[in-house]
mmCIF file of C-alpha atoms in Angstrom:
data_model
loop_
_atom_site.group_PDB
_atom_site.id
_atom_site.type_symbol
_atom_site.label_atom_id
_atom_site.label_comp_id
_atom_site.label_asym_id
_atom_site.label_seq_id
_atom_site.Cartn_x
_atom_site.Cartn_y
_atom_site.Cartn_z
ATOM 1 C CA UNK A 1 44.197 30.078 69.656
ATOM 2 C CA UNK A 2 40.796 29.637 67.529
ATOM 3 C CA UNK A 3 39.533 26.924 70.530
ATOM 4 C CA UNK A 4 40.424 29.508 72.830
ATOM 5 C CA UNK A 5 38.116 32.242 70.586
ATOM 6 C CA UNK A 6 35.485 29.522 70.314
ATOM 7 C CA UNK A 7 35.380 28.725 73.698
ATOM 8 C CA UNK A 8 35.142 32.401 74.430
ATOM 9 C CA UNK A 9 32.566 32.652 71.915
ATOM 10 C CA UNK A 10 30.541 29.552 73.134
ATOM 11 C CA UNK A 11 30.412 30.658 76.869
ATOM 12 C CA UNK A 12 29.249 34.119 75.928
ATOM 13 C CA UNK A 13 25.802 35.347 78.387
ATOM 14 C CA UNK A 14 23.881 38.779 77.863
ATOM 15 C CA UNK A 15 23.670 41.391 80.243
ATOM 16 C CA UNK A 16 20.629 42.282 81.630
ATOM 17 C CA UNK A 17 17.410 42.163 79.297
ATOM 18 C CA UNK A 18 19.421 42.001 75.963
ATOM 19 C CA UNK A 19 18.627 39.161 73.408
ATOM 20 C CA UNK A 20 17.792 36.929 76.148
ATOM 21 C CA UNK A 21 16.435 33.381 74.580
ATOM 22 C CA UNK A 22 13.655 31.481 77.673
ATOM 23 C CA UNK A 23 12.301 28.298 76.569
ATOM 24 C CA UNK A 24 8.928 27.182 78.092
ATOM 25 C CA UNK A 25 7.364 24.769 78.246
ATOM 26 C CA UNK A 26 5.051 26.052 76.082
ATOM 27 C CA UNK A 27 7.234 28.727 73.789
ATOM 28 C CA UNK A 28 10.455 30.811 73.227
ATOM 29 C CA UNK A 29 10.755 34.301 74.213
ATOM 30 C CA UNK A 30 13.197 36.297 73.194
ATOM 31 C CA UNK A 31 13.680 38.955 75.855
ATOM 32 C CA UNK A 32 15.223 42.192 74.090
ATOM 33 C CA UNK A 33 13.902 44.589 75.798
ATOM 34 C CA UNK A 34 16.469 46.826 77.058
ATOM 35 C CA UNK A 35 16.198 49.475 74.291
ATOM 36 C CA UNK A 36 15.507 49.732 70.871
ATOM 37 C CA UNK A 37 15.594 51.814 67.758
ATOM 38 C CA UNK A 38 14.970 50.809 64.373
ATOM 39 C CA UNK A 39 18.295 49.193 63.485
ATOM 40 C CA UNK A 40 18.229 46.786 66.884
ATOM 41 C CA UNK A 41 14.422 46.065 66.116
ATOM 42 C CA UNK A 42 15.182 44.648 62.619
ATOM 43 C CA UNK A 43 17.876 42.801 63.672
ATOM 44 C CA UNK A 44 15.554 41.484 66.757
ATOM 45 C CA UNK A 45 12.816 40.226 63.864
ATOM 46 C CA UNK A 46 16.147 38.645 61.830
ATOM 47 C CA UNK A 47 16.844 36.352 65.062
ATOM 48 C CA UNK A 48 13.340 34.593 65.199
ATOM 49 C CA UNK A 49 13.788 33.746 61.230
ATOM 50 C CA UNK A 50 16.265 31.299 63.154
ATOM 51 C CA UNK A 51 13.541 29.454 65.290
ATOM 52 C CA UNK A 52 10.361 26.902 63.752
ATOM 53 C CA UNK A 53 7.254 28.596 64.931
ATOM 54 C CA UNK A 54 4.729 30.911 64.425
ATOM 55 C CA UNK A 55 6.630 34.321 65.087
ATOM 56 C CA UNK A 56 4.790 36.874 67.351
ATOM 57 C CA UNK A 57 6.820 40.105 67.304
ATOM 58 C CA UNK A 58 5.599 42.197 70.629
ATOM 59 C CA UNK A 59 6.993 45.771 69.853
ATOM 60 C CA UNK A 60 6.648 48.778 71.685
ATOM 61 C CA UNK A 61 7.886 52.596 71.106
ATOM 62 C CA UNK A 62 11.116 53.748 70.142
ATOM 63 C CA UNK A 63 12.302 56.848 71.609
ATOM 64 C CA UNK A 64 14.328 59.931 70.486
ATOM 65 C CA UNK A 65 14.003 59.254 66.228
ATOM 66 C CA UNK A 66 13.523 63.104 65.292
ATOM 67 C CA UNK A 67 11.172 64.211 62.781
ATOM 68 C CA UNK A 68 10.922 60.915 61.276
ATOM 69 C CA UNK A 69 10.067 58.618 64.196
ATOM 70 C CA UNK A 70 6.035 57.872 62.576
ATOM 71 C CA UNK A 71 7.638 56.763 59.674
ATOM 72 C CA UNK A 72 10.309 55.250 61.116
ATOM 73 C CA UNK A 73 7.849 52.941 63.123
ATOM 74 C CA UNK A 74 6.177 52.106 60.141
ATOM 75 C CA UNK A 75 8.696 50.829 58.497
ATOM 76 C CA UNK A 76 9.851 48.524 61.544
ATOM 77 C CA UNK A 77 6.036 46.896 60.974
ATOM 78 C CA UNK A 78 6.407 46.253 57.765
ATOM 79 C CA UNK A 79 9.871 44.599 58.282
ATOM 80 C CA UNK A 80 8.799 42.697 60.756
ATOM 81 C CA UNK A 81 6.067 40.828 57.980
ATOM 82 C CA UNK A 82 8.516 40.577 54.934
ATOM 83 C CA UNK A 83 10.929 38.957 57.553
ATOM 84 C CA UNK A 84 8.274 36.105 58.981
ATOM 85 C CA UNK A 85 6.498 37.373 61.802
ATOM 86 C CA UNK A 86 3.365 36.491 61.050
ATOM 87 C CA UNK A 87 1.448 38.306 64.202
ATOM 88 C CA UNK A 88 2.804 41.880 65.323
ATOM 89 C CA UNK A 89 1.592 42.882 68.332
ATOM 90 C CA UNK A 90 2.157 46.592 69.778
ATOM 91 C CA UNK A 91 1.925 48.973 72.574
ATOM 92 C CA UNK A 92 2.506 52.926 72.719
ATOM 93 C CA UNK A 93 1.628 56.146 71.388
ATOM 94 C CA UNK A 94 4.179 55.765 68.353
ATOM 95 C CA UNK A 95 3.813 51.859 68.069
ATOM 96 C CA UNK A 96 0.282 52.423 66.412
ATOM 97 C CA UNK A 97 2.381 52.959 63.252
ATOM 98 C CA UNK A 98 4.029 49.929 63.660
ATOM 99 C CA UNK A 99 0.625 48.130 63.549
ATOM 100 C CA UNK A 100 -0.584 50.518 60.180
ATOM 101 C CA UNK A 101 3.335 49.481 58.882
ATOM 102 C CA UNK A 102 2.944 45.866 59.235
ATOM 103 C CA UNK A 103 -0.821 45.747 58.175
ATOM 104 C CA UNK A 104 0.055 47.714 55.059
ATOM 105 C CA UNK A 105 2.770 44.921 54.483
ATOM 106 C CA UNK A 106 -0.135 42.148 54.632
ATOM 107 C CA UNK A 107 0.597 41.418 57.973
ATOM 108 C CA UNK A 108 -1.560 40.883 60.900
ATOM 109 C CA UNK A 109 -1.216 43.458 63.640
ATOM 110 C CA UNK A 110 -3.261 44.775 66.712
ATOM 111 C CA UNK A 111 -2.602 47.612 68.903
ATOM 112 C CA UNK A 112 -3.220 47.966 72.390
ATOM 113 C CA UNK A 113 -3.066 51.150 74.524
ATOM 114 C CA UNK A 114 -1.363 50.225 77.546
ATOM 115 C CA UNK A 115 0.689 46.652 78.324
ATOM 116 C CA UNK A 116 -1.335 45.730 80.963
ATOM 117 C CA UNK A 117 -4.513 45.786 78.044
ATOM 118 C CA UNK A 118 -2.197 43.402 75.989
ATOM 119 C CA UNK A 119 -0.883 41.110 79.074
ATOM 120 C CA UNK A 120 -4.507 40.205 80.195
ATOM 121 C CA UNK A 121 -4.942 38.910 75.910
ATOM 122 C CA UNK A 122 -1.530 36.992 75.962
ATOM 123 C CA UNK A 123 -3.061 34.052 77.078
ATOM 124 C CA UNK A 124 -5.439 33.858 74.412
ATOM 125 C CA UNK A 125 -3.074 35.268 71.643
ATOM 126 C CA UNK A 126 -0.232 32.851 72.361
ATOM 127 C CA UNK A 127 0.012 29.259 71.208
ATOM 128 C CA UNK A 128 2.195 26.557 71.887
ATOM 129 C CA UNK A 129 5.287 26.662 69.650
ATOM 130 C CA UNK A 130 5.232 30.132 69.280
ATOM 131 C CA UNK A 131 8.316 32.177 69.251
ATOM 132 C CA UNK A 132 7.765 35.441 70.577
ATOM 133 C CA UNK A 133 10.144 38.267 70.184
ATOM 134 C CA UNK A 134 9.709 41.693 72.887
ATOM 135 C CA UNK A 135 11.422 44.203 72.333
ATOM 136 C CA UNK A 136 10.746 48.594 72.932
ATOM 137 C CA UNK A 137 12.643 50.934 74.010
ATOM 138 C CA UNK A 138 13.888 50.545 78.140
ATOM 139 C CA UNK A 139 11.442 53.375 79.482
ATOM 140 C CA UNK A 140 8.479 51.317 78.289
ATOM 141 C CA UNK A 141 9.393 48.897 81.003
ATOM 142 C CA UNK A 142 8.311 45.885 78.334
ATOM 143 C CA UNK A 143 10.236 43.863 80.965
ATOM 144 C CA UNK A 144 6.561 43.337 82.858
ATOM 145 C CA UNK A 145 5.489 41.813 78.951
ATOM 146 C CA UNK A 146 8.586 39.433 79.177
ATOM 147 C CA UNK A 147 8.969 38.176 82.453
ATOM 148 C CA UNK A 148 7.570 34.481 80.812
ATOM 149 C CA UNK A 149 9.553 32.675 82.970
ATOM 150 C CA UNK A 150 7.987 33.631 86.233
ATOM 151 C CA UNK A 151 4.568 32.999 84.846
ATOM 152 C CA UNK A 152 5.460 29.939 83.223
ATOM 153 C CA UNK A 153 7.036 28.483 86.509
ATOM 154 C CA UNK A 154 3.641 29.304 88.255
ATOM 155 C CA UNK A 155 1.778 27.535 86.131
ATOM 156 C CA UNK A 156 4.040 24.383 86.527
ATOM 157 C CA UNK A 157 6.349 24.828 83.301
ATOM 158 C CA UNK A 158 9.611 24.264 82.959
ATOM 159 C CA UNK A 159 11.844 27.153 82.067
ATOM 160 C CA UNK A 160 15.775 27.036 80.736
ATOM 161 C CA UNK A 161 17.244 29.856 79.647
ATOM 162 C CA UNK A 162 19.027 28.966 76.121
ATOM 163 C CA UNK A 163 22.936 29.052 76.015
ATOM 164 C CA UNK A 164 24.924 30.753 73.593
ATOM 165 C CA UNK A 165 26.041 27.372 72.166
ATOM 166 C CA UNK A 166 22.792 25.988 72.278
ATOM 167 C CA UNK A 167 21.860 29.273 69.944
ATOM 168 C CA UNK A 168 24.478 28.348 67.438
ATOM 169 C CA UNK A 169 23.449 24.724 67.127
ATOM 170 C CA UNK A 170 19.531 26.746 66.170
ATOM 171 C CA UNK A 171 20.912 28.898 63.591
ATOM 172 C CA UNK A 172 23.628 26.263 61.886
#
């Protein structure tokens, strides 16, 4: 029956690290870092047009793109500014053309070497309210970038992971 879909529907979780929503007290992260290539990146940046906040799009590399994967990376940066994120940060060998990407959109974008170099900045960077989206491909273990809700509960915060109902009431 359609209540039984809807039910279904409303009562969906996500395996593992994909498309994960944590609310702090502080911001919302949306964990997606289980893999990526440019299709599931853009579609990543689309979610946090759903969320108020300043959007902070943490990318990494995407892996096994061919010939094209520098310009394939530079495209994801400048999607990520036309579609609201209005800081991209990245990490990686290939991600540095997600930076140039999203700075030739208008954007701003900075590009760190390794995640630990960007980790040590996040508390600086980030501001209450922001949403942050992180997302890379699973070898660059981006998982150590997104594991919010173990820092947040040290520092006192509140965490709650965000239902899938509690998603659809967000987007409308």
């Amino acid at each position: 029956s359609d209540d039984e879909i809807r039910n279904g529907l409303l009562s969906y979780e996500t395996v593992g690290r994909r498309a994960n929503v944590v609310r702090t007290d502080k911001l919302i992260l949306i964990d997606d870092c289980y893999n990526a290539n440019p299709g599931s990146v853009k579609s990543a940046l689309d979610s946090m047009e759903h969320f108020d906040g300043r959007r902070v799009a943490i990318l990494g590399d995407m892996f096994e793109l061919g010939d094209n994967e520098n310009a394939l990376h530079e495209e994801v940066g400048a999607y990520a500014v036309e579609h609201g994120a209005e800081l991209v940060l990245t990490v990686g060998g290939l991600s540095v053309h997600t930076a140039e990407g999203a700075r030739k959109a208008g954007g701003n974008a900075e590009h760190y070497d390794t995640k630990e170099e960007l980790i040590r900045q996040l508390d600086q960077i980030l501001r209450e309210g922001d949403i942050v989206l992180v997302k890379a491909s699973h070898t660059m273990e981006f998982e150590k970038i997104s594991e919010a809700e173990n820092y947040a509960r040290s520092q006192g915060q509140s965490v709650a992971f965000i239902t899938w109902a509690e998603r659809q009431e967000i987007v409308g």
